Coordinates of C-alpha atoms in Angstrom, one line a residue:
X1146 CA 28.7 -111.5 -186.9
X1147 CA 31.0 -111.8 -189.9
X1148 CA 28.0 -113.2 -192.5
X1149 CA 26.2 -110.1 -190.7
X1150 CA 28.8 -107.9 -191.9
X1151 CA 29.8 -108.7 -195.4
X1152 CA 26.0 -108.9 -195.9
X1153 CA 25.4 -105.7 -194.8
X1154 CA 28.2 -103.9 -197.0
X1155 CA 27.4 -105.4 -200.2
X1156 CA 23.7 -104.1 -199.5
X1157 CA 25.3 -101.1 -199.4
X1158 CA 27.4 -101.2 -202.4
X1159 CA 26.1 -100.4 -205.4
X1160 CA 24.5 -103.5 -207.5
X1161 CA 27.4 -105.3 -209.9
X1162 CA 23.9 -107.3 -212.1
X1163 CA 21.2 -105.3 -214.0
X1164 CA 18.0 -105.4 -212.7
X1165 CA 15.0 -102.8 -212.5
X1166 CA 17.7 -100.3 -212.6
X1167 CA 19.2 -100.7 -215.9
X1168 CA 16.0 -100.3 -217.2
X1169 CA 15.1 -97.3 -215.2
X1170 CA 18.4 -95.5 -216.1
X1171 CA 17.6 -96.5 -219.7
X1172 CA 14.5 -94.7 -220.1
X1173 CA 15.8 -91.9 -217.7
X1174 CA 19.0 -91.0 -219.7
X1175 CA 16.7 -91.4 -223.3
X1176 CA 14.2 -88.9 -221.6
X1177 CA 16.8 -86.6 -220.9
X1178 CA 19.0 -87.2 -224.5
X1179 CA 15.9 -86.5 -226.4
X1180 CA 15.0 -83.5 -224.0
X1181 CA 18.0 -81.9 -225.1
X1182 CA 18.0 -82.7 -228.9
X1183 CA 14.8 -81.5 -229.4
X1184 CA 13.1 -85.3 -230.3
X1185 CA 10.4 -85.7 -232.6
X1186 CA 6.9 -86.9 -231.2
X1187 CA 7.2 -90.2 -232.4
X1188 CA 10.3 -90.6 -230.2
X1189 CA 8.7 -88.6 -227.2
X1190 CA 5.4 -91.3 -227.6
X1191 CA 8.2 -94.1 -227.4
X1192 CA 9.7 -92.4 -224.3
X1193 CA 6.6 -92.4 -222.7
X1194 CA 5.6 -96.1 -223.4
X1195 CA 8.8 -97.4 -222.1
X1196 CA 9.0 -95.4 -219.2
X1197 CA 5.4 -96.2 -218.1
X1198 CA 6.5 -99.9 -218.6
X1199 CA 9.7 -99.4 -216.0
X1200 CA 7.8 -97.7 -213.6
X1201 CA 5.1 -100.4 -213.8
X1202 CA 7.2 -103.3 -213.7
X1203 CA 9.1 -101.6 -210.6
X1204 CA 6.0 -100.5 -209.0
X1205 CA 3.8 -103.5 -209.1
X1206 CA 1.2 -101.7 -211.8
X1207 CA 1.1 -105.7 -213.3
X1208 CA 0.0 -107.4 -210.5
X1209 CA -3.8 -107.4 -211.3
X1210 CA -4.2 -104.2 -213.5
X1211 CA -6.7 -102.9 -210.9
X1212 CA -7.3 -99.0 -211.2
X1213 CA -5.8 -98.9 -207.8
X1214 CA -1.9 -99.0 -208.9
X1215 CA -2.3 -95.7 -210.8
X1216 CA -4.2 -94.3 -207.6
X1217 CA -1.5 -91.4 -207.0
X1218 CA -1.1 -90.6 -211.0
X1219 CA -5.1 -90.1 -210.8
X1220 CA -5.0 -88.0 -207.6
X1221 CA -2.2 -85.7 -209.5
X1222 CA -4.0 -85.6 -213.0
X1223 CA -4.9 -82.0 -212.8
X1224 CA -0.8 -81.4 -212.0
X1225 CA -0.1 -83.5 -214.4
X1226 CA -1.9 -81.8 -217.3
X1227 CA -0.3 -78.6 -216.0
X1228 CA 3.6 -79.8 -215.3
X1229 CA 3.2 -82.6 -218.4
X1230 CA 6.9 -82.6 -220.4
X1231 CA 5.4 -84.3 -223.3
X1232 CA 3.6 -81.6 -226.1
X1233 CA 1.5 -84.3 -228.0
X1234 CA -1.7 -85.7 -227.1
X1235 CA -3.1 -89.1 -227.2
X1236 CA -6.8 -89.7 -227.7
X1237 CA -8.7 -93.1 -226.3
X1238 CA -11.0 -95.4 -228.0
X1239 CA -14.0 -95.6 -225.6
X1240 CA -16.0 -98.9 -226.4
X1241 CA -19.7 -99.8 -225.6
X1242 CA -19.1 -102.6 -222.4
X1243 CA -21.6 -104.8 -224.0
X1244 CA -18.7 -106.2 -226.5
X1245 CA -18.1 -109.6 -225.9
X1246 CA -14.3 -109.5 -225.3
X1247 CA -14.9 -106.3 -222.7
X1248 CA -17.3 -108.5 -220.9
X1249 CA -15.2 -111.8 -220.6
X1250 CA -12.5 -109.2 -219.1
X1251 CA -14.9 -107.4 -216.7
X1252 CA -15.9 -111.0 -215.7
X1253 CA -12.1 -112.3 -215.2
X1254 CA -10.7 -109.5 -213.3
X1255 CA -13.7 -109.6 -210.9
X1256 CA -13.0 -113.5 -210.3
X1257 CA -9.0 -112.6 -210.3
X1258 CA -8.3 -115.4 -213.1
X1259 CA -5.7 -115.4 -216.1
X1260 CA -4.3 -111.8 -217.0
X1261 CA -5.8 -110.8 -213.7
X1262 CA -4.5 -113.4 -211.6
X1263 CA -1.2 -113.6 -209.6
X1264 CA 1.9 -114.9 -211.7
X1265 CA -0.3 -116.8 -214.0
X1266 CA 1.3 -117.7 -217.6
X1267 CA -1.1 -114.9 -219.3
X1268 CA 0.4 -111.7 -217.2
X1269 CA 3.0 -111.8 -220.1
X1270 CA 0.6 -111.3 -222.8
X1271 CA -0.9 -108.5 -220.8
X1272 CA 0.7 -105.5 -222.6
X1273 CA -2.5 -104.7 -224.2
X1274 CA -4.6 -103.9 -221.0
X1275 CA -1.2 -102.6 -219.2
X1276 CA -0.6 -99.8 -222.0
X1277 CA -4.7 -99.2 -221.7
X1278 CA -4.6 -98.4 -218.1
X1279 CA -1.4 -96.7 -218.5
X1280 CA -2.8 -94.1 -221.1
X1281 CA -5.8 -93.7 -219.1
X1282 CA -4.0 -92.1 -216.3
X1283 CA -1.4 -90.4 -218.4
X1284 CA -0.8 -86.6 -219.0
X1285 CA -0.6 -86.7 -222.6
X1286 CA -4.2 -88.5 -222.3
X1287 CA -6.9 -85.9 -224.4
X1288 CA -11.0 -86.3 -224.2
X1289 CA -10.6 -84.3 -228.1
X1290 CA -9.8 -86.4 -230.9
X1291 CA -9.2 -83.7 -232.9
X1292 CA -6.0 -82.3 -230.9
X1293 CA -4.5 -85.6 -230.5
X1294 CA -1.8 -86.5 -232.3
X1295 CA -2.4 -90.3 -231.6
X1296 CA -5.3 -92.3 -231.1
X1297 CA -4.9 -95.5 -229.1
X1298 CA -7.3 -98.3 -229.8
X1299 CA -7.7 -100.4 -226.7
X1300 CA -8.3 -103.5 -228.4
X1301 CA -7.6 -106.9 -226.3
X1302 CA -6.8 -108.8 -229.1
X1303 CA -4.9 -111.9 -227.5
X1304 CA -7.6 -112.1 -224.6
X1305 CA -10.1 -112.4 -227.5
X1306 CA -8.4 -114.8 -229.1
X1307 CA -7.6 -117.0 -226.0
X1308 CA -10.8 -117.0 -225.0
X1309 CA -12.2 -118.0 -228.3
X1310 CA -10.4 -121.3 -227.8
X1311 CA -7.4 -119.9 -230.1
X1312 CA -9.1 -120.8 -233.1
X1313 CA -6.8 -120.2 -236.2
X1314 CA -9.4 -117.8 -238.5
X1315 CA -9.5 -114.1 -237.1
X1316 CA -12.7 -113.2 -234.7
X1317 CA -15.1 -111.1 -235.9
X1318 CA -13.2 -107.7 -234.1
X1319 CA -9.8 -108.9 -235.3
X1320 CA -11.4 -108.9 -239.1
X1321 CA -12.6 -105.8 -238.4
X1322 CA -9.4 -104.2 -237.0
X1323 CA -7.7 -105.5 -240.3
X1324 CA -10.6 -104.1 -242.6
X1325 CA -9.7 -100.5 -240.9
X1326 CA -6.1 -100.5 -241.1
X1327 CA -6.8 -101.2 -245.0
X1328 CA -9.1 -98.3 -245.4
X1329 CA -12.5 -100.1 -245.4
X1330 CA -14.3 -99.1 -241.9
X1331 CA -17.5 -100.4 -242.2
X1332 CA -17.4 -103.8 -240.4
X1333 CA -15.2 -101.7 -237.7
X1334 CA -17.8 -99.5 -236.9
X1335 CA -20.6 -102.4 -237.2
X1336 CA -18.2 -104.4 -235.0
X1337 CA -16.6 -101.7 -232.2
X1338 CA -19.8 -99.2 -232.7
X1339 CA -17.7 -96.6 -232.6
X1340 CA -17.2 -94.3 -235.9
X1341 CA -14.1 -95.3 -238.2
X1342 CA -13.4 -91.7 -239.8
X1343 CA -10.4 -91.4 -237.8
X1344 CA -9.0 -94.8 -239.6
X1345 CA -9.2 -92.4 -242.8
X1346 CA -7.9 -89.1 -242.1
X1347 CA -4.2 -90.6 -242.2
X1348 CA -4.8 -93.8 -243.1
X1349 CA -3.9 -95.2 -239.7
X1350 CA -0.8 -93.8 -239.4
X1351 CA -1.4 -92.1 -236.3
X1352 CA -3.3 -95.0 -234.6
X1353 CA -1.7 -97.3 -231.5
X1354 CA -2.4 -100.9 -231.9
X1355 CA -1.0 -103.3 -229.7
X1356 CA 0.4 -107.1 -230.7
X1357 CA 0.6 -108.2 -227.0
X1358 CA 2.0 -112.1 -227.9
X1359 CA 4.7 -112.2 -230.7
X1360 CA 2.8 -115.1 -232.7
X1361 CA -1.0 -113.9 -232.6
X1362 CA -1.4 -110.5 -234.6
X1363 CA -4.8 -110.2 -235.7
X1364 CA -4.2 -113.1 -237.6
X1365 CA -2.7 -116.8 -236.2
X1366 CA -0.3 -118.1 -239.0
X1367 CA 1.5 -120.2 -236.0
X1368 CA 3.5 -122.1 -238.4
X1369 CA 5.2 -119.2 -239.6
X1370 CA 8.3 -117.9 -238.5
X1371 CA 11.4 -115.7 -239.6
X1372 CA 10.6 -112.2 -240.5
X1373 CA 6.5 -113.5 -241.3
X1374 CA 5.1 -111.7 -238.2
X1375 CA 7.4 -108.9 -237.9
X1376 CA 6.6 -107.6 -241.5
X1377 CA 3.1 -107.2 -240.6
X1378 CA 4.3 -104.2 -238.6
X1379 CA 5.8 -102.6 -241.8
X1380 CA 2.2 -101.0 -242.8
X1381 CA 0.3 -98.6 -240.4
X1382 CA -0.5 -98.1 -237.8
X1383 CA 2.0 -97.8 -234.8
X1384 CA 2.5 -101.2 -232.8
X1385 CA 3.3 -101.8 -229.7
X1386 CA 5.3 -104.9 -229.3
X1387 CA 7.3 -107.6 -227.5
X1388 CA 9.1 -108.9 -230.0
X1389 CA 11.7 -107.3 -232.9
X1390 CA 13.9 -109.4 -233.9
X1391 CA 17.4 -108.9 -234.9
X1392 CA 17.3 -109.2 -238.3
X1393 CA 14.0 -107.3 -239.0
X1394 CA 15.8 -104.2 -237.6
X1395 CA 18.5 -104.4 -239.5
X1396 CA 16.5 -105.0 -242.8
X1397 CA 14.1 -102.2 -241.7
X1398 CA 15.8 -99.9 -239.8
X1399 CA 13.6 -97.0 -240.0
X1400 CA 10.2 -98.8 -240.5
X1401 CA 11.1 -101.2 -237.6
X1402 CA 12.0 -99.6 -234.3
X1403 CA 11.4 -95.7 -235.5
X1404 CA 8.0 -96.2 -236.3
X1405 CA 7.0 -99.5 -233.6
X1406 CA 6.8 -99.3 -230.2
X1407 CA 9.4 -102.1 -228.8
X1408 CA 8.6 -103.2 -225.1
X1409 CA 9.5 -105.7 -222.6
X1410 CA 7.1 -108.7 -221.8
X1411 CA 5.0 -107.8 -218.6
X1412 CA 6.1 -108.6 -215.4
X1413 CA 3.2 -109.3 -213.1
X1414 CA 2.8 -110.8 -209.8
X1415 CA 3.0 -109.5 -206.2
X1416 CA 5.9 -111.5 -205.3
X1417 CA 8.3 -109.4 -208.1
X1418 CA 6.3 -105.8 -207.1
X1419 CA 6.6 -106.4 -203.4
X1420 CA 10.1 -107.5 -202.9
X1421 CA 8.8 -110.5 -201.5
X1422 CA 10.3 -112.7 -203.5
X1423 CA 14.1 -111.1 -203.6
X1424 CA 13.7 -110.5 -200.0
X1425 CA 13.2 -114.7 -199.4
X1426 CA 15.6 -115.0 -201.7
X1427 CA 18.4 -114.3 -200.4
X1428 CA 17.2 -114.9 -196.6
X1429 CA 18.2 -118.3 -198.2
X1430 CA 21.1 -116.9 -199.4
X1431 CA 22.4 -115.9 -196.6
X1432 CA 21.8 -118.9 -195.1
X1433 CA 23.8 -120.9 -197.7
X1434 CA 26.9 -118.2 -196.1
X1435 CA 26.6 -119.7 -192.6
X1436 CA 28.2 -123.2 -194.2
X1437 CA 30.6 -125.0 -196.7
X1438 CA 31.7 -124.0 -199.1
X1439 CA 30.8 -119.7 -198.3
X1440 CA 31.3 -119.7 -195.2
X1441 CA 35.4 -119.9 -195.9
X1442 CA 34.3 -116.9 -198.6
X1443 CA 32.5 -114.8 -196.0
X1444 CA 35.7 -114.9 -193.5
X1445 CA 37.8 -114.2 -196.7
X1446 CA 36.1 -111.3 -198.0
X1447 CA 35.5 -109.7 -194.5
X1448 CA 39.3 -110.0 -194.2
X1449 CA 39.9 -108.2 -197.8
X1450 CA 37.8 -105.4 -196.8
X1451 CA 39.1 -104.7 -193.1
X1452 CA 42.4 -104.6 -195.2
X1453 CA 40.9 -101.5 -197.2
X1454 CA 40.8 -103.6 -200.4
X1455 CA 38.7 -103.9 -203.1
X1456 CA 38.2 -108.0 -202.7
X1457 CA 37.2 -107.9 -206.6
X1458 CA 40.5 -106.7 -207.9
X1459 CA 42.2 -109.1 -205.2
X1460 CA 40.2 -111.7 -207.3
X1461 CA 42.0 -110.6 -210.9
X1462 CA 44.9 -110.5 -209.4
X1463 CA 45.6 -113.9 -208.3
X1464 CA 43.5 -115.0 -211.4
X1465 CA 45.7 -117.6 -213.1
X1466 CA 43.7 -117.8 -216.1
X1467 CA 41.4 -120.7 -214.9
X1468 CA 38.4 -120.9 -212.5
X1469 CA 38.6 -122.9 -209.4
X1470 CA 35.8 -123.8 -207.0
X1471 CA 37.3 -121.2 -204.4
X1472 CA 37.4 -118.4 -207.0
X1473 CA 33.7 -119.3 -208.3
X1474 CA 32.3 -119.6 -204.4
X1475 CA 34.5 -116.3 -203.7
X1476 CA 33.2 -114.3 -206.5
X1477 CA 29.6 -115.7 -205.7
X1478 CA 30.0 -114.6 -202.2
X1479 CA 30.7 -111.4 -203.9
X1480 CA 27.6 -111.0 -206.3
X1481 CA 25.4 -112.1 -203.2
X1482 CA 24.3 -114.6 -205.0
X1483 CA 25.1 -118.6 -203.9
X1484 CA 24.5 -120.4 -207.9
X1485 CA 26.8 -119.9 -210.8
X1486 CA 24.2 -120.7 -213.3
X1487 CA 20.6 -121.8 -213.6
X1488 CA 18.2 -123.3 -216.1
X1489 CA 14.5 -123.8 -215.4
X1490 CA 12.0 -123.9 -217.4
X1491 CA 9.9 -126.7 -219.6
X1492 CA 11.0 -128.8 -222.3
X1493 CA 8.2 -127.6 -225.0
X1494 CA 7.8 -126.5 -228.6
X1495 CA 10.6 -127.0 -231.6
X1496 CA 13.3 -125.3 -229.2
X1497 CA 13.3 -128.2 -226.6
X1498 CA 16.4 -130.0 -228.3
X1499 CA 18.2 -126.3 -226.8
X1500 CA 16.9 -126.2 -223.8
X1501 CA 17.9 -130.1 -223.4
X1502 CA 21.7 -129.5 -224.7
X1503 CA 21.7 -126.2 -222.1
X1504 CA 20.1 -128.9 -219.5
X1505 CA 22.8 -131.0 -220.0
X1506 CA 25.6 -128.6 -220.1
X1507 CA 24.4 -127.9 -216.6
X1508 CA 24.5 -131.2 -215.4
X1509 CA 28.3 -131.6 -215.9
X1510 CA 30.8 -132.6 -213.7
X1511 CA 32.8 -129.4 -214.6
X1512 CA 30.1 -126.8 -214.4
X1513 CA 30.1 -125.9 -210.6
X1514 CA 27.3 -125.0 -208.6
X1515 CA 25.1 -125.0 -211.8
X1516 CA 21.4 -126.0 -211.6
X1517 CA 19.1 -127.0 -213.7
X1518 CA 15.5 -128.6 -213.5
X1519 CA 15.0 -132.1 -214.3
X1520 CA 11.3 -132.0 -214.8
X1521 CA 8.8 -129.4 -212.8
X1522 CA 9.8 -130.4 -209.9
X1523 CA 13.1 -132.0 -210.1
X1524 CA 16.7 -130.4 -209.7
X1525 CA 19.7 -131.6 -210.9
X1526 CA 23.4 -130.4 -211.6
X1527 CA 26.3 -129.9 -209.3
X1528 CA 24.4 -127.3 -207.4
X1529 CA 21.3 -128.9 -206.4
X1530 CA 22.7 -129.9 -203.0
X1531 CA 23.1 -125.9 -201.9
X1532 CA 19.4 -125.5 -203.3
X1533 CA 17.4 -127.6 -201.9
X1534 CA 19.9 -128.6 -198.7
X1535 CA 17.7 -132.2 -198.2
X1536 CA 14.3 -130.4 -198.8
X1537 CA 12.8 -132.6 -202.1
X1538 CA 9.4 -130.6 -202.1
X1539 CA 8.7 -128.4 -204.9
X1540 CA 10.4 -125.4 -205.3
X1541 CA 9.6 -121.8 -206.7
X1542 CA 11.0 -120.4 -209.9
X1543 CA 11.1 -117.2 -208.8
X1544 CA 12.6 -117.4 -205.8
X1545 CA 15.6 -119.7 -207.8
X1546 CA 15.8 -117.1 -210.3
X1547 CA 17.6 -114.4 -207.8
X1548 CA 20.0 -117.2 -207.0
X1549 CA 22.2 -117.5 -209.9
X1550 CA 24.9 -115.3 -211.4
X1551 CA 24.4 -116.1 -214.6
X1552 CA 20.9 -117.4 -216.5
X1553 CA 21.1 -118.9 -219.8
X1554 CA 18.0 -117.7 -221.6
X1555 CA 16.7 -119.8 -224.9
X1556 CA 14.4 -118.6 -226.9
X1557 CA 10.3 -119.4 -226.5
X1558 CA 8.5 -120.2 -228.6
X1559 CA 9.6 -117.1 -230.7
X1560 CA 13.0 -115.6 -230.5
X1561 CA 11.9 -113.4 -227.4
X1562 CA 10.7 -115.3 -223.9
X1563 CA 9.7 -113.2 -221.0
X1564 CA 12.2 -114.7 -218.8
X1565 CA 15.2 -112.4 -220.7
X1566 CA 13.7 -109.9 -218.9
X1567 CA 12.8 -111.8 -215.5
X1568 CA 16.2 -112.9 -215.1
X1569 CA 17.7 -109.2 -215.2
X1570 CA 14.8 -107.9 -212.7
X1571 CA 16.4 -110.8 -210.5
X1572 CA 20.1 -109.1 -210.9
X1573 CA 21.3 -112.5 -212.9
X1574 CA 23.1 -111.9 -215.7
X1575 CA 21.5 -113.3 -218.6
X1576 CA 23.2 -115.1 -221.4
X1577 CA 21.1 -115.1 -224.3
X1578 CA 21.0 -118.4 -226.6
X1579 CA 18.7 -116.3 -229.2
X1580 CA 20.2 -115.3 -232.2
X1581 CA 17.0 -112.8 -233.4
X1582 CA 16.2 -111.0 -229.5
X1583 CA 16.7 -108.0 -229.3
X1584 CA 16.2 -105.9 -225.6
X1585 CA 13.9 -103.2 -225.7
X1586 CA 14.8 -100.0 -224.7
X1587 CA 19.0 -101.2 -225.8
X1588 CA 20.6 -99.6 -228.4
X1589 CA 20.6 -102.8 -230.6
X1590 CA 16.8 -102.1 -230.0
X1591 CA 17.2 -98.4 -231.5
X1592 CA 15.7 -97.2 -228.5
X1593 CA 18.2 -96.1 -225.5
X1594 CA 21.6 -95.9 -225.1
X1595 CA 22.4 -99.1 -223.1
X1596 CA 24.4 -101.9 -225.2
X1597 CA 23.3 -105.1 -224.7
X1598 CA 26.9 -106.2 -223.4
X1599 CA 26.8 -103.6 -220.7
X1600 CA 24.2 -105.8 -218.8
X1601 CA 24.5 -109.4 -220.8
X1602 CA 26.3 -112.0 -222.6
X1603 CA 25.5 -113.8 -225.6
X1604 CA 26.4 -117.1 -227.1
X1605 CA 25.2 -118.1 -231.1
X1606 CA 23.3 -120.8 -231.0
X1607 CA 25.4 -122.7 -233.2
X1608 CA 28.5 -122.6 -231.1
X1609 CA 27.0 -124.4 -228.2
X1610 CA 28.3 -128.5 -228.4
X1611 CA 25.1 -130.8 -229.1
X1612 CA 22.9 -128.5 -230.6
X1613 CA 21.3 -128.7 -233.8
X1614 CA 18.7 -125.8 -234.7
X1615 CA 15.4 -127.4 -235.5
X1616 CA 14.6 -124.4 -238.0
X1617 CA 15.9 -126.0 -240.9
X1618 CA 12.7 -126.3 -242.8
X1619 CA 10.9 -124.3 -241.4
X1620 CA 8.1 -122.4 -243.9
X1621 CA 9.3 -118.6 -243.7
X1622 CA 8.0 -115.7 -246.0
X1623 CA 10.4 -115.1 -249.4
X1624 CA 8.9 -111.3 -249.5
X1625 CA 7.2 -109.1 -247.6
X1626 CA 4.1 -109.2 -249.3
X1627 CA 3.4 -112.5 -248.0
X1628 CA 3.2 -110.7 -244.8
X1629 CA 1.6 -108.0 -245.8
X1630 CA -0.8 -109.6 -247.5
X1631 CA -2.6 -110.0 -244.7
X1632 CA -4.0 -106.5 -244.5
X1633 CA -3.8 -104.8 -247.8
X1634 CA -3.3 -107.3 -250.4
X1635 CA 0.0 -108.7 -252.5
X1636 CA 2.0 -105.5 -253.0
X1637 CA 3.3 -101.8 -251.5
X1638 CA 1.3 -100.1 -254.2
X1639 CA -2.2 -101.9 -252.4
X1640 CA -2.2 -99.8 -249.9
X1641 CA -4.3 -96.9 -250.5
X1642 CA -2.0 -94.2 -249.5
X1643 CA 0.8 -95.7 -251.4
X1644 CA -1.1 -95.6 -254.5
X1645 CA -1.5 -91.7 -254.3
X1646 CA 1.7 -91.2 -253.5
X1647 CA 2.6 -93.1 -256.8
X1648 CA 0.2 -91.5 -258.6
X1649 CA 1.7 -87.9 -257.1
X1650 CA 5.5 -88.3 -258.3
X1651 CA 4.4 -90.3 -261.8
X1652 CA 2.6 -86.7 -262.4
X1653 CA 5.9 -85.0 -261.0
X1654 CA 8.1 -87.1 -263.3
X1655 CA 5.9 -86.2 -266.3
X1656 CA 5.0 -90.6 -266.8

């Protein structure tokens, strides 16, 4: 009766951890600040984008990206168009089906495999056909090119290179995307059949491209890193993105985040859009409550409250300065949660030698109730007893990952790793071993008005005993024309608007 409860008043408290909620008041309170201020429509288009990505990742729109998650925004269209709070207008690309990248997706989401399969390791990539269906069923959607304001190409990029076995040279449409953005649209339209006058009108300025993986834009340099693939984002057109890093923003503030479209990684699966997995979470949570070491907790916290009390202020107030195991299982107890921290995830790519030293951090004698995973299916750490409770079968990431308190979170194989934004859905607090990430939608981001220490913690690398960056010597780019090369040539003054421009204030100047 007691577990029953305490349980059922801290469901009824507000949540202490982030979650689908930070990010819904984020977009909420932006929607409103730039309401009132009158925003421009490059910062309205942002709006959109990221609040189209909260209410998908709350509503279950990533599961399989069928047409049916958008069901009630289709039903409303016509209501929609008449009640939209957005003026501008955003026009589609519509593509012949018999394109070879269209037809390996038509045949995948019919069999339910990769992006459209359940909790498979491509649903993070899928932010190009997410965005797609999410324009589609949008207000601000026109069937007029000529009254939009943006035109969105809906280009899988990182399905057609996947499925083209990842090969290192562009495809054939990725060449031809690059060949448009630098003015020359003939092998677009010879490649997408569709015409590429639009690409000219404003030299791509007004056109939405989407970079859904942070290492394979259009091109595949995959042993570059540092600012290399965030530059290519300095030229038109818009991009919508998973990854800007830290340093990129503060080196481009205005051609970064004010002209890019920043967004989390996708969060697909039915598990995360159902509830299902936080609701078997902590079923097993509450289970770990009915026995040493929170049962004493539960008895302790029901007592605090019957007293009128607020048990987290009881907690600081007998805080001597030093964590026993009574205050971490008490404060547990309190966060509904029955793990103080938790690591799980491979031991891959150049930042394995972090993700070992955060391994073995975990495993120490001092770090209580910590967890981390051995091999895929392997626990250890002082914790691993209150996981598994005897149970040595394989267990489920995402039901651990509502367990913890905390989550340290290492970068991927870029700075950014889906899992910074898994972690939060799950209400764990994330502490971020990433020196470049930045959150969308935070105000490190430029986007929002949510600081990053509001909702996390953050260690620099650096600082952590044991760990020595493997990036020393690493093959970055000295300029950015080594980046943006890659499009338009060596130099600024390449691309062709630029060179009118030049032209324009040389006459002004009298030169």
């Amino acid at each position: 009766a007691g577990n029953a409860t305490m349980a059922a008043r801290l469901r009824a408290s507000p949540a202490r951890c982030g979650g689908v909620e930070m990010r819904r008041r984020c977009a909420e309170t932006t929607v409103v600040a730039a309401q009132a201020t009158g925003a421009s429509v490059a910062t309205l288009v942002r709006i959109l984008v990221v609040a189209l990505s909260v209410t998908m990742g709350s509503s279950g729109a990533a599961l399989s990206l069928e047409d049916s998650h958008f069901a009630n925004a289709s039903e409303t269209r016509a209501l929609q168009q008449a009640s939209c709070p957005w003026s501008f207008k955003v026009w589609i690309y519509e593509f012949p089906e018999d394109l070879e990248w269209i037809q390996w997706a038509k045949k995948l989401k019919a069999a339910g495999e990769k992006w459209y399969d359940n909790e498979r390791e491509e649903d993070m990539f899928s932010l190009e056909i997410m965005l797609h269906k999410a324009f589609e069923k949008s207000c601000v959607r026109t069937e007029d090119p000529d009254e939009a304001d943006f035109k969105f190409v809906p280009f899988y990029s990182d399905l057609d290179f996947r499925m083209n076995e990842r090969q290192k040279d562009p495809t054939r449409f990725q060449r031809a995307m690059i060949d448009a953005i630098g003015g020359v649209v003939e092998p677009w339209e010879e490649a997408f059949k569709v015409t590429g006058k639009y690409w000219l009108e404003k030299q791509g300025w007004d056109h939405i491209v989407t970079f859904a993986a942070p290492l394979t834009s259009f091109t595949h340099e995959r042993g570059r890193r540092g600012l290399f693939h965030n530059r290519k984002m300095l030229i038109p057109p818009i991009v919508a993105n998973v990854e800007l890093l830290n340093r990129f923003l503060k080196e481009y503030p205005y051609c970064g985040a004010d002209k890019n479209l920043l967004l989390p990684y996708p969060g697909g699966g039915i598990g995360w859009a159902d509830g299902s997995h936080e609701r078997a979470a902590y079923q097993v949570i509450a289970e770990s409550y009915q026995r040493p070491p929170f049962a004493e907790a539960v008895a302790w916290v029901d007592g605090i409250l019957d007293a009128g009390k607020d048990p987290w202020e009881v907690l600081q107030e007998h805080w001597t300065g030093y964590s026993t195991e009574l205050d971490i299982v008490r404060m547990l107890t309190l966060a509904n949660k029955d793990v103080l921290a938790l690591s799980i995830y491979g031991m891959m790519h150049d930042c394995k030698n972090l993700r070992r030293t955060i391994r073995d951090h975990l495993q120490r004698d001092d770090c209580l109730l910590c967890v981390c995973n051995l091999s895929r299916a392997t626990l250890g750490g002082h914790g691993k007893g209150i996981v598994l409770r005897g149970d040595e079968k394989k267990f489920s990431r995402q039901l651990l990952t509502f367990r913890p308190l905390f989550c340290p979170c290492p970068a991927g194989d870029s700075p950014s790793a889906k899992r910074m934004y898994d972690v939060v859905r799950a209400g764990c607090i994330p502490v971020i071993l990433s020196d470049d990430f930045v959150y969308a939608s935070s105000a490190e981001a430029g986007i929002g008005d949510l600081p990053e220490s509001t909702f996390a913690l953050r260690i620099p690398t650096d600082a952590l005993d044991g760990y020595e960056s493997p990036q020393a010597g690493r093959k970055t780019s000295p300029k950015p024309g080594s980046a943006t090369a890659f499009v338009v040539g060596d130099s600024w003054e390449d691309l062709p608007l630029a060179k009118s421009l030049h032209e324009k204030v040389r006459k002004l100047q009298g030169g």
